[in-house]
PDB file of C-alpha atoms in Angstrom:
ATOM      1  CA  UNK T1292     136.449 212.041 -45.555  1.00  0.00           C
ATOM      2  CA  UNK T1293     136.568 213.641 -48.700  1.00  0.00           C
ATOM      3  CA  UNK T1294     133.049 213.321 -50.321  1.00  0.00           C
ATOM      4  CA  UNK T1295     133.354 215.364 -53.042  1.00  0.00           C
ATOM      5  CA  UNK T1296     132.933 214.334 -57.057  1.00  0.00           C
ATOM      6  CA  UNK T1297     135.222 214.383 -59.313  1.00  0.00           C
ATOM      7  CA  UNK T1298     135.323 213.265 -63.332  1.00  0.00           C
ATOM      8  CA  UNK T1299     136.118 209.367 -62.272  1.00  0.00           C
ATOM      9  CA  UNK T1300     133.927 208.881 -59.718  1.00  0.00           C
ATOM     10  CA  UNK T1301     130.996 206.661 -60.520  1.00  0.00           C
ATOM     11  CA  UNK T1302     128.460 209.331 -60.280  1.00  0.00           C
ATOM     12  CA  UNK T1303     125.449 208.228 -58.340  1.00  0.00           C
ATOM     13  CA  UNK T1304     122.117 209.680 -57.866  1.00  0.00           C
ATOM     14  CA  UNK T1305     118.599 209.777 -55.841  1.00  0.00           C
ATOM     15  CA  UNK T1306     115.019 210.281 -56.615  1.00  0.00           C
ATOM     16  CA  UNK T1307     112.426 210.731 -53.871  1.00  0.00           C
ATOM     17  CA  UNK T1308     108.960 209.252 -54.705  1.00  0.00           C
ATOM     18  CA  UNK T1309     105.818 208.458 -53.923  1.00  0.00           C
ATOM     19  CA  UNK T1310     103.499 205.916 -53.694  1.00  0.00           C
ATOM     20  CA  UNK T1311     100.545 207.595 -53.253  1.00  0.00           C
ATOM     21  CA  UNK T1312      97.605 206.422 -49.982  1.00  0.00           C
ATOM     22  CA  UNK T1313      95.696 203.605 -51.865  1.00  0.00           C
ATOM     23  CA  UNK T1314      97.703 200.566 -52.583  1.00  0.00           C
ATOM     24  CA  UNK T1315      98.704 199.993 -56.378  1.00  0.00           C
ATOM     25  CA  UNK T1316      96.397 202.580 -57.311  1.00  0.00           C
ATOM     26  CA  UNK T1317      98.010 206.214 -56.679  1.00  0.00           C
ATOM     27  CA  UNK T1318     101.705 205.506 -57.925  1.00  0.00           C
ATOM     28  CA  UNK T1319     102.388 207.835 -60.841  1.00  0.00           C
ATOM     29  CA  UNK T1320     103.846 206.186 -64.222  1.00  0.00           C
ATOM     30  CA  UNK T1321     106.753 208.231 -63.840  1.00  0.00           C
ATOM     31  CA  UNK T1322     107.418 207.253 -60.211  1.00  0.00           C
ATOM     32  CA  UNK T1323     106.905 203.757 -61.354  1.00  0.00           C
ATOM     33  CA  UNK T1324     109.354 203.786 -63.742  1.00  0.00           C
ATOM     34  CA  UNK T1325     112.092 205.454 -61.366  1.00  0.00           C
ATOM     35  CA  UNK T1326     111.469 202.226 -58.878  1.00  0.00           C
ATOM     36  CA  UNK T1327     112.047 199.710 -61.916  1.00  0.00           C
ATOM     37  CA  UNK T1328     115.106 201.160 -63.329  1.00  0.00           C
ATOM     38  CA  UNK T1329     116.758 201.853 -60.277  1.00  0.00           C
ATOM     39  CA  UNK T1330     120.144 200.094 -58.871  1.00  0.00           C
ATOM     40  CA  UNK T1331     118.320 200.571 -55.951  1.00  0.00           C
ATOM     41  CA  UNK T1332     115.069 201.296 -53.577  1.00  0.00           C
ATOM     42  CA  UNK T1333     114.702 202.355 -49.943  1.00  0.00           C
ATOM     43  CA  UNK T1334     111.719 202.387 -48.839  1.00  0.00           C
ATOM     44  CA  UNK T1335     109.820 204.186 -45.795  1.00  0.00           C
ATOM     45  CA  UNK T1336     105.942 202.300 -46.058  1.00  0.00           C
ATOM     46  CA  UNK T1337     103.805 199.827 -44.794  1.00  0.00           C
ATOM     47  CA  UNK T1338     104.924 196.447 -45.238  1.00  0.00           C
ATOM     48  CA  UNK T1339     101.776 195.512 -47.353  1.00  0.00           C
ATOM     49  CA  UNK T1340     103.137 198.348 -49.930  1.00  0.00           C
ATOM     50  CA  UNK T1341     107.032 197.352 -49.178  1.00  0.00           C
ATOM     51  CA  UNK T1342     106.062 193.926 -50.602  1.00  0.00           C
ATOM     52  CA  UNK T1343     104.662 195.431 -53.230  1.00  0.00           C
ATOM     53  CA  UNK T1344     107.399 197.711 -54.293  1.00  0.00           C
ATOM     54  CA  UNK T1345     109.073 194.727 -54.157  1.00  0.00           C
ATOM     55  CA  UNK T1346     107.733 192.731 -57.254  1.00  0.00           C
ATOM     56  CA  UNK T1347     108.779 195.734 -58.800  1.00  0.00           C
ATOM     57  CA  UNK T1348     112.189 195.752 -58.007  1.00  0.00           C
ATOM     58  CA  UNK T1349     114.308 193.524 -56.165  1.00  0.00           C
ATOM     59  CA  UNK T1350     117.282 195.421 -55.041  1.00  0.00           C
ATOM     60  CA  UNK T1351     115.037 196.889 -52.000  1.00  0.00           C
ATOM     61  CA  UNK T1352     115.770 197.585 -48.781  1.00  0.00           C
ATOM     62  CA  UNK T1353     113.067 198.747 -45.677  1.00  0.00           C
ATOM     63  CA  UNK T1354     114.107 202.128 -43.866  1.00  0.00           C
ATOM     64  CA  UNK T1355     111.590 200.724 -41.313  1.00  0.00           C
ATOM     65  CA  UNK T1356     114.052 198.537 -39.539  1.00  0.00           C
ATOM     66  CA  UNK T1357     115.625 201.545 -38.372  1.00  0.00           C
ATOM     67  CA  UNK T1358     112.746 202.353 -36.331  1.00  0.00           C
ATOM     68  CA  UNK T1359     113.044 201.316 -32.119  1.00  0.00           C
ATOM     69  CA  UNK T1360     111.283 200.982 -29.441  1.00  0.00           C
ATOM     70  CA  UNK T1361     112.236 203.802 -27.054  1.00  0.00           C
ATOM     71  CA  UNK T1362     114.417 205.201 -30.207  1.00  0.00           C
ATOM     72  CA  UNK T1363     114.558 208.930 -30.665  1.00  0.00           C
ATOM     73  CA  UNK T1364     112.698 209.527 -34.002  1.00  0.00           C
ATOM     74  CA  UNK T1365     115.167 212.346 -35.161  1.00  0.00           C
ATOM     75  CA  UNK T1366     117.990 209.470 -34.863  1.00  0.00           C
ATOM     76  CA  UNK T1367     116.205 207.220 -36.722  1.00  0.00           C
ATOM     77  CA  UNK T1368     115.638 209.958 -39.372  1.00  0.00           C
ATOM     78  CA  UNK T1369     119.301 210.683 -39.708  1.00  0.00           C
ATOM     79  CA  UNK T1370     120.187 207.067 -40.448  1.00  0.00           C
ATOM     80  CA  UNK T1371     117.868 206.761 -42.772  1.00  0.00           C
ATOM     81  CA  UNK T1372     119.526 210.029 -44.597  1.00  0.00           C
ATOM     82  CA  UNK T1373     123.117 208.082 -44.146  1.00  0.00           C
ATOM     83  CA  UNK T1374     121.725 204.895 -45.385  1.00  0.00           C
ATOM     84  CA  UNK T1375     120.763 206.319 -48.576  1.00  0.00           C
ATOM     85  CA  UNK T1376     123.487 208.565 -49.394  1.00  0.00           C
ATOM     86  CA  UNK T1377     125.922 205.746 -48.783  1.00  0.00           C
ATOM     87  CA  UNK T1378     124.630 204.193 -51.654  1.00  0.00           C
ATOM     88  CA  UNK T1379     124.589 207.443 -53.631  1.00  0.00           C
ATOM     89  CA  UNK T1380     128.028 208.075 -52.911  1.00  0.00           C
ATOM     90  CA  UNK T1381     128.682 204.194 -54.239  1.00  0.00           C
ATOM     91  CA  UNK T1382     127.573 205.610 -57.736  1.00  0.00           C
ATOM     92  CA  UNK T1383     124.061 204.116 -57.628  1.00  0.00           C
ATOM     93  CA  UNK T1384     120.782 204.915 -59.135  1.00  0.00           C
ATOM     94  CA  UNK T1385     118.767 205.285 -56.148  1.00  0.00           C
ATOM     95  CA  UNK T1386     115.059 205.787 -55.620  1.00  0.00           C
ATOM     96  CA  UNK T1387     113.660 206.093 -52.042  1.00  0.00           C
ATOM     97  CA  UNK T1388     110.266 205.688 -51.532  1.00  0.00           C
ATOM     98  CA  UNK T1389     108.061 207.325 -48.594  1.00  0.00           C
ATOM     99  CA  UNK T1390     103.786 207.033 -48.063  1.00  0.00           C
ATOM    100  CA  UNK T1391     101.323 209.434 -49.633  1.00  0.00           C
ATOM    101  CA  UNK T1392     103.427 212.629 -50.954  1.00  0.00           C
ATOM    102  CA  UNK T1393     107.384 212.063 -50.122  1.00  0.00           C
ATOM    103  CA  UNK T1394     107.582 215.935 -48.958  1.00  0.00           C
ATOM    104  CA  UNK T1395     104.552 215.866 -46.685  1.00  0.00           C
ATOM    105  CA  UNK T1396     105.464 215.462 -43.004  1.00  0.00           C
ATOM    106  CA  UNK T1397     108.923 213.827 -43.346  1.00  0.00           C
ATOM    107  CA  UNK T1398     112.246 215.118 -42.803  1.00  0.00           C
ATOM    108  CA  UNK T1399     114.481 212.382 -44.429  1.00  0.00           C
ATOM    109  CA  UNK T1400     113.489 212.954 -48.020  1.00  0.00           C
ATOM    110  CA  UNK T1401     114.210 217.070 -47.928  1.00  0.00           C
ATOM    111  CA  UNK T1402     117.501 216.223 -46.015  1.00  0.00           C
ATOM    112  CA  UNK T1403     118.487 213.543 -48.395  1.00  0.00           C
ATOM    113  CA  UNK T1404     117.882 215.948 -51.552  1.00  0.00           C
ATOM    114  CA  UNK T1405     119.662 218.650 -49.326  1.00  0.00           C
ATOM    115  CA  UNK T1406     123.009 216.679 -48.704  1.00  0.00           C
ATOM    116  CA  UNK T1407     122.884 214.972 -52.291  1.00  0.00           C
ATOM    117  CA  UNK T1408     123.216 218.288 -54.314  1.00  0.00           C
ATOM    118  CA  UNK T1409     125.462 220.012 -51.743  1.00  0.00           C
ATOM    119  CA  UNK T1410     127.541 217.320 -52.832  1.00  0.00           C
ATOM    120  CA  UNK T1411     126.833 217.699 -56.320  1.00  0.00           C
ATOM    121  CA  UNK T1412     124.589 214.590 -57.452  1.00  0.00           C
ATOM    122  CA  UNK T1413     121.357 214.773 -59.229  1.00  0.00           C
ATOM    123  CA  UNK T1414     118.365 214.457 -56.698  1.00  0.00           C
ATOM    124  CA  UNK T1415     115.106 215.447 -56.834  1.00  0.00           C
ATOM    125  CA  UNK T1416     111.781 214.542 -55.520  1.00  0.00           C
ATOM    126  CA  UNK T1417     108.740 213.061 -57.451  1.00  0.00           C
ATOM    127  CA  UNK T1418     105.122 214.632 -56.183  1.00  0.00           C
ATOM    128  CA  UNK T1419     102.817 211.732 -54.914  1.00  0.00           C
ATOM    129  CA  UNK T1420      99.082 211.752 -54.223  1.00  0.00           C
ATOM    130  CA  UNK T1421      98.887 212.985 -50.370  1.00  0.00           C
ATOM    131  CA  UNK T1422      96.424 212.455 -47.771  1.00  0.00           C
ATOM    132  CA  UNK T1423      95.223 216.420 -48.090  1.00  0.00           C
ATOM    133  CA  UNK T1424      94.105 215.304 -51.398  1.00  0.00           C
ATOM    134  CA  UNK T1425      92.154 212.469 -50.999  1.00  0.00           C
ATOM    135  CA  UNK T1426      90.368 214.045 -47.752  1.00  0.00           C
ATOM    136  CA  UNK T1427      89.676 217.278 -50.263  1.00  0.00           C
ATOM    137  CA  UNK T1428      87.589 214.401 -52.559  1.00  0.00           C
ATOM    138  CA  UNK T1429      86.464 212.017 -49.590  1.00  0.00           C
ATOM    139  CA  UNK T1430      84.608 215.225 -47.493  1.00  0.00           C
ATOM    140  CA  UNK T1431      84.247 217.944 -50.394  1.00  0.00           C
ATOM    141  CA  UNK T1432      85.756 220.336 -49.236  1.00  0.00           C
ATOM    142  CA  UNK T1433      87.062 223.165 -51.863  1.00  0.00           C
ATOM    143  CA  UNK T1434      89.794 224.549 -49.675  1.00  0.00           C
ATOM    144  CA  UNK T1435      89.682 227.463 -51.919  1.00  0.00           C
ATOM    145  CA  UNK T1436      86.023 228.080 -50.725  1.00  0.00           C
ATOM    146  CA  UNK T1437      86.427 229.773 -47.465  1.00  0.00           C
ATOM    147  CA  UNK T1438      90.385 229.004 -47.375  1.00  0.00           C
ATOM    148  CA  UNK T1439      92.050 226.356 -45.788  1.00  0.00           C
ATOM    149  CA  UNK T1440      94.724 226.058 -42.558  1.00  0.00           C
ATOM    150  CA  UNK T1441      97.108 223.478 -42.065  1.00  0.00           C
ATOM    151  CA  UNK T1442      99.321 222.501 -39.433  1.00  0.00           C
ATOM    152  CA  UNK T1443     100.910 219.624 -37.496  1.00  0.00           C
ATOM    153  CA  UNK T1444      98.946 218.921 -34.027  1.00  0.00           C
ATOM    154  CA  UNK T1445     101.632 219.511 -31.755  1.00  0.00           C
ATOM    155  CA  UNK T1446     103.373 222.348 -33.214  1.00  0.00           C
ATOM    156  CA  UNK T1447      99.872 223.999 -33.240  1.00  0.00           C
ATOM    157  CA  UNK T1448     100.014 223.717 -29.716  1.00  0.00           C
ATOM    158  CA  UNK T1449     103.405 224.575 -29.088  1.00  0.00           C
ATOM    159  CA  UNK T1450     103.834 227.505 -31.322  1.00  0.00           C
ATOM    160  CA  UNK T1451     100.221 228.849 -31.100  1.00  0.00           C
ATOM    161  CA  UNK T1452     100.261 230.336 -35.062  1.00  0.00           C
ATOM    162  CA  UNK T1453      97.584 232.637 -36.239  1.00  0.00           C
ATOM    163  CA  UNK T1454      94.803 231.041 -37.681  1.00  0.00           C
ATOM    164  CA  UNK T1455      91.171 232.076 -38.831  1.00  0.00           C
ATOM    165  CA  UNK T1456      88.148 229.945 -37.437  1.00  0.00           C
ATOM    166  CA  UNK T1457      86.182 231.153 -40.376  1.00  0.00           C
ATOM    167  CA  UNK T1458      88.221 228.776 -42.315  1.00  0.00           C
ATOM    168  CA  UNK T1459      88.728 225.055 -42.498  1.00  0.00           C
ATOM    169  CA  UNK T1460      91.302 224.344 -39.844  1.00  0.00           C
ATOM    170  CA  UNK T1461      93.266 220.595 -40.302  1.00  0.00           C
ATOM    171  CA  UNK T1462      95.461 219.373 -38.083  1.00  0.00           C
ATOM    172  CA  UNK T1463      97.779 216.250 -38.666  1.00  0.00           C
ATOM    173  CA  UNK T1464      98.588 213.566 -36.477  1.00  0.00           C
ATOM    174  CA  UNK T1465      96.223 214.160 -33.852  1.00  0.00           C
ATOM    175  CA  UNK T1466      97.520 210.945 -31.993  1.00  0.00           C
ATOM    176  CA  UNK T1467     100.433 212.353 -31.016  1.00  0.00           C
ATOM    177  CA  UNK T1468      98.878 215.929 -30.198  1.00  0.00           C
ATOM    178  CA  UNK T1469     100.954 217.230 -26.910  1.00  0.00           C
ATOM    179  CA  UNK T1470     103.608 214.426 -26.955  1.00  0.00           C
ATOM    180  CA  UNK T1471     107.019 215.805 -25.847  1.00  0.00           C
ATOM    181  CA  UNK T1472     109.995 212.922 -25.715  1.00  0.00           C
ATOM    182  CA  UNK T1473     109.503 212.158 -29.515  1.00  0.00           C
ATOM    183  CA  UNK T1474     109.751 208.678 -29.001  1.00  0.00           C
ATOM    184  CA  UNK T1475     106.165 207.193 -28.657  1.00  0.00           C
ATOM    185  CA  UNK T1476     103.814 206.944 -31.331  1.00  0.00           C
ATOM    186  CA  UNK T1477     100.675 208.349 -29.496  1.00  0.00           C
ATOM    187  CA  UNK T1478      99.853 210.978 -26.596  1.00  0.00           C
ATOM    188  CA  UNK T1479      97.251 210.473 -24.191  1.00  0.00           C
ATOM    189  CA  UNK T1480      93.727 211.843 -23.305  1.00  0.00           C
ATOM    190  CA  UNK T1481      95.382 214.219 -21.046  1.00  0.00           C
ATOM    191  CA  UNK T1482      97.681 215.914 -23.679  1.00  0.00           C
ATOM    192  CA  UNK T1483      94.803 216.052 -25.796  1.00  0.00           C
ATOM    193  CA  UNK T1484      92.748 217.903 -23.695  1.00  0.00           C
ATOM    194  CA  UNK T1485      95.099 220.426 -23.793  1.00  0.00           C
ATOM    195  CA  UNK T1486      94.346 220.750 -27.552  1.00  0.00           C
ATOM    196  CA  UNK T1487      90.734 220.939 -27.418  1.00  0.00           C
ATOM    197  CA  UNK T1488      90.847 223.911 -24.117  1.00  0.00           C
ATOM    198  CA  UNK T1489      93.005 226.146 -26.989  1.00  0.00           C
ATOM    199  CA  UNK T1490      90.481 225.572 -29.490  1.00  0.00           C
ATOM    200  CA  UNK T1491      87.478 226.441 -27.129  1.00  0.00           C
ATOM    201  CA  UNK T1492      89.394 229.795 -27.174  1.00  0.00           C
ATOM    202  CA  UNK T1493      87.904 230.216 -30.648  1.00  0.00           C
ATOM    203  CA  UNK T1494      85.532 227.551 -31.086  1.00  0.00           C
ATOM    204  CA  UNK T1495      82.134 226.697 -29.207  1.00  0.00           C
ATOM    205  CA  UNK T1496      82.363 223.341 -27.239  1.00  0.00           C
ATOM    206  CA  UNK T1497      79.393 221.721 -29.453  1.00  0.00           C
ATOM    207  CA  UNK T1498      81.162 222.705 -32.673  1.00  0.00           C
ATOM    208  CA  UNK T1499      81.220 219.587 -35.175  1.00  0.00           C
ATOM    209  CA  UNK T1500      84.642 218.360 -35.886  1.00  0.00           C
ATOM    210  CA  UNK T1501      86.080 215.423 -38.112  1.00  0.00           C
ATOM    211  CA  UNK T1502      88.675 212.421 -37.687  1.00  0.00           C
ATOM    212  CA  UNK T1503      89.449 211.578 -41.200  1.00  0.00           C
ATOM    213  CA  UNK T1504      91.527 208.686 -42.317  1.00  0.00           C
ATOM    214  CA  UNK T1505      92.212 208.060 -46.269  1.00  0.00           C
ATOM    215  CA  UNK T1506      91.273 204.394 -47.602  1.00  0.00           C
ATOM    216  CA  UNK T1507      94.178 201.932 -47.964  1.00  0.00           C
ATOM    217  CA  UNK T1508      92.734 199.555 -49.855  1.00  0.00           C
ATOM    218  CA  UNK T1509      90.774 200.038 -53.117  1.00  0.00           C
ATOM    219  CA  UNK T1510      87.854 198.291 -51.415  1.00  0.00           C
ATOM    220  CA  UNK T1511      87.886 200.306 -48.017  1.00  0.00           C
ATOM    221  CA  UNK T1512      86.052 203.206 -47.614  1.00  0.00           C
ATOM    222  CA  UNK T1513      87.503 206.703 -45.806  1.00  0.00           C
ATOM    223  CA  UNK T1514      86.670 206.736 -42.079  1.00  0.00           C
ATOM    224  CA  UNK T1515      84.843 210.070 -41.560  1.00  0.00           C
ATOM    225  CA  UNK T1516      83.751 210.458 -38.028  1.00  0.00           C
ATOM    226  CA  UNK T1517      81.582 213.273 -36.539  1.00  0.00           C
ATOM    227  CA  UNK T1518      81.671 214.480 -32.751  1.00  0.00           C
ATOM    228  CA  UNK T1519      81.518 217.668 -30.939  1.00  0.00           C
ATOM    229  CA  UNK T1520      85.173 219.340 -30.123  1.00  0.00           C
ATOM    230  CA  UNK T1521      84.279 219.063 -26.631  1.00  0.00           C
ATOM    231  CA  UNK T1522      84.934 214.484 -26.939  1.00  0.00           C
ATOM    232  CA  UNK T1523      87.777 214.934 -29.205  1.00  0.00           C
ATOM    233  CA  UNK T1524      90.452 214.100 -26.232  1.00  0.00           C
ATOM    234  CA  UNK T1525      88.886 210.459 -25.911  1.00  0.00           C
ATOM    235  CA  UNK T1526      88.351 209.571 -29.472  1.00  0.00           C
ATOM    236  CA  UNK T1527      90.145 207.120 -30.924  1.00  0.00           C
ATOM    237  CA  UNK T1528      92.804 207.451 -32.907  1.00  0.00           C
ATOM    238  CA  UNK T1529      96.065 206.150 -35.050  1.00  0.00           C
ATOM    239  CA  UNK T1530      98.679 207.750 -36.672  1.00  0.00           C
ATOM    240  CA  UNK T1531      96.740 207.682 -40.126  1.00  0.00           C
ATOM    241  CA  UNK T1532      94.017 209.852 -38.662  1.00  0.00           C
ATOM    242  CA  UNK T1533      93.702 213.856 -39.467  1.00  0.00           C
ATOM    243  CA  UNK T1534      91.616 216.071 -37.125  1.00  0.00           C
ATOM    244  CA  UNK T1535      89.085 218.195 -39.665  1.00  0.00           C
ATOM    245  CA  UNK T1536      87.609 221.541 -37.837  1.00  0.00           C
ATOM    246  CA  UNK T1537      85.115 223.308 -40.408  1.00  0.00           C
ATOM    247  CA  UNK T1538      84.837 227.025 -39.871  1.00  0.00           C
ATOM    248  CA  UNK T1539      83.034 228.273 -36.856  1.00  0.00           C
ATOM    249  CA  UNK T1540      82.049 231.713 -38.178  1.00  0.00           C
ATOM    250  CA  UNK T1541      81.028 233.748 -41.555  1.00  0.00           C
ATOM    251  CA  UNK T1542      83.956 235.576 -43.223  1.00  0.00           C
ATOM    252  CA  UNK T1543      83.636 238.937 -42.898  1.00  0.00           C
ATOM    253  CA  UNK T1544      83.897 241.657 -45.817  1.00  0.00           C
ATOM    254  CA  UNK T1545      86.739 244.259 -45.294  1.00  0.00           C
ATOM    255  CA  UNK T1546      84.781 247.168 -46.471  1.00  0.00           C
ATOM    256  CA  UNK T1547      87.754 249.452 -46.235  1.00  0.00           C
ATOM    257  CA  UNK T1548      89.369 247.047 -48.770  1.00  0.00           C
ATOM    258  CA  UNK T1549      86.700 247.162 -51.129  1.00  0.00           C
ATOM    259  CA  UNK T1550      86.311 250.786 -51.164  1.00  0.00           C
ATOM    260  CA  UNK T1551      89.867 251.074 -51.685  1.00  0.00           C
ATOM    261  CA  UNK T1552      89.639 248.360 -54.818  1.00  0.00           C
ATOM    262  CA  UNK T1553      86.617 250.270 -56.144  1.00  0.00           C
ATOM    263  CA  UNK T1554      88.342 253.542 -56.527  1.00  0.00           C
ATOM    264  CA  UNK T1555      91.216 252.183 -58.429  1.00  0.00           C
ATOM    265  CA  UNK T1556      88.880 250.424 -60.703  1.00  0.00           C
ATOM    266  CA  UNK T1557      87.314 253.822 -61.534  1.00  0.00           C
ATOM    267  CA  UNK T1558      90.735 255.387 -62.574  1.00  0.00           C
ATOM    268  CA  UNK T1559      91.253 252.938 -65.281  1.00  0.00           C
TER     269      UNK T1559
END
């Protein structure tokens, strides 16, 4: 099928937003006014927030039906991507909407953008308040302070990346730390034992960790909960929660560096 645009066609477009954590209270104007004007939304968020977005604009439509029990994710992320772009390719305004930051740890709103200017419609994404962001303000931490590390749970495992325990290490979606078949929503103590005997590579079993998890509601508060890496495999844990590993050391001064730095500052 030819998909291509020409001067006649009704010339549709997407923007990716979002919402922000908090309910109501993180969704840019701009993004705002994207959801109002558009032909129509998609929308990939809680259902409290979907009825939200709702009041806002009526022409919506849930990406979460696409979701199934047993149902690999990655499928469920591709229809999502068709779903949209159908109506794109119908010559409609369309604004899909995805939790916390719309690039942050989700596929379908890069590969939407992707496909939509490959086949030469205006898309672009819309930066939304991320859970990073409010854990920065919620724990104050300055991840500029001693430098910050970020990674998803699993592929930290699987990949084994370079990292620096003198800085802050955070790890997202902990719950599903170790999971293989992509089609549950949570791994077990087991797999996340395996987690915590790499981090005892670098780490002292007693070390003070974090599991962080971003208020929803204006009125909640952010759940901020200390134990020693050693319990982390039996904590509790949903697929809001972020594992937060302070730095285990000092960072250390690379003298030859310095020296190096100082000399060139004489020669100016």
């Amino acid at each position: 099928m030819n998909t291509s645009v020409s001067a006649d066609t009704p010339k549709g477009s997407i923007v990716v937003v979002g919402p922000g954590i908090m309910l109501g209270a993180h969704l840019p104007p701009r993004s705002r006014n994207y959801i109002e004007k558009a032909d129509i939304v998609f929308s990939c968020c809680p259902p409290i927030i979907n009825r939200w977005l709702e009041t806002l604009n009526p022409n919506f439509n849930s990406l979460l039906d696409l979701y199934g029990e047993g149902k690999v994710r990655s499928q469920t992320y591709q229809e999502m991507v068709d779903a949209m772009m159908a109506a794109v390719r119908d010559g409609l305004k369309v604004v899909a909407v995805y939790y916390g930051h719309p690039g942050v740890f989700a596929w379908s709103p890069h590969k939407v953008i992707e496909v939509a200017k490959s086949e030469g419609y205006a898309a672009h994404m819309e930066p939304g308040i991320s859970a990073d962001a409010c854990l920065y303000a919620d724990m104050g931490i300055d991840p500029g302070q001693f430098g910050c590390q970020s990674f998803e749970a699993s592929a930290f495992m699987f990949y084994r990346p370079r990292y620096e325990p003198a800085s802050y290490l955070i790890l997202w979606q902990p719950a599903l730390a170790g999971e293989l078949s992509i089609t549950t929503q949570h791994s077990n103590a087991a797999q996340r034992q395996v987690l915590v005997e790499l981090l005892l590579e670098d780490y002292p079993s007693g070390h003070q960790i974090a599991i962080y998890e971003a208020p929803f509601l204006p009125l909640d508060k952010p759940r901020i909960d200390w134990f020693a890496l050693e319990d982390f495999a039996n904590q509790r844990l949903t697929m809001n929660s972020t594992l937060v590993i302070p730095p285990a050391k000092k960072m250390q001064v690379d003298k030859t560096v310095l020296e190096k730095l100082k000399r060139l500052q004489q020669q100016v």
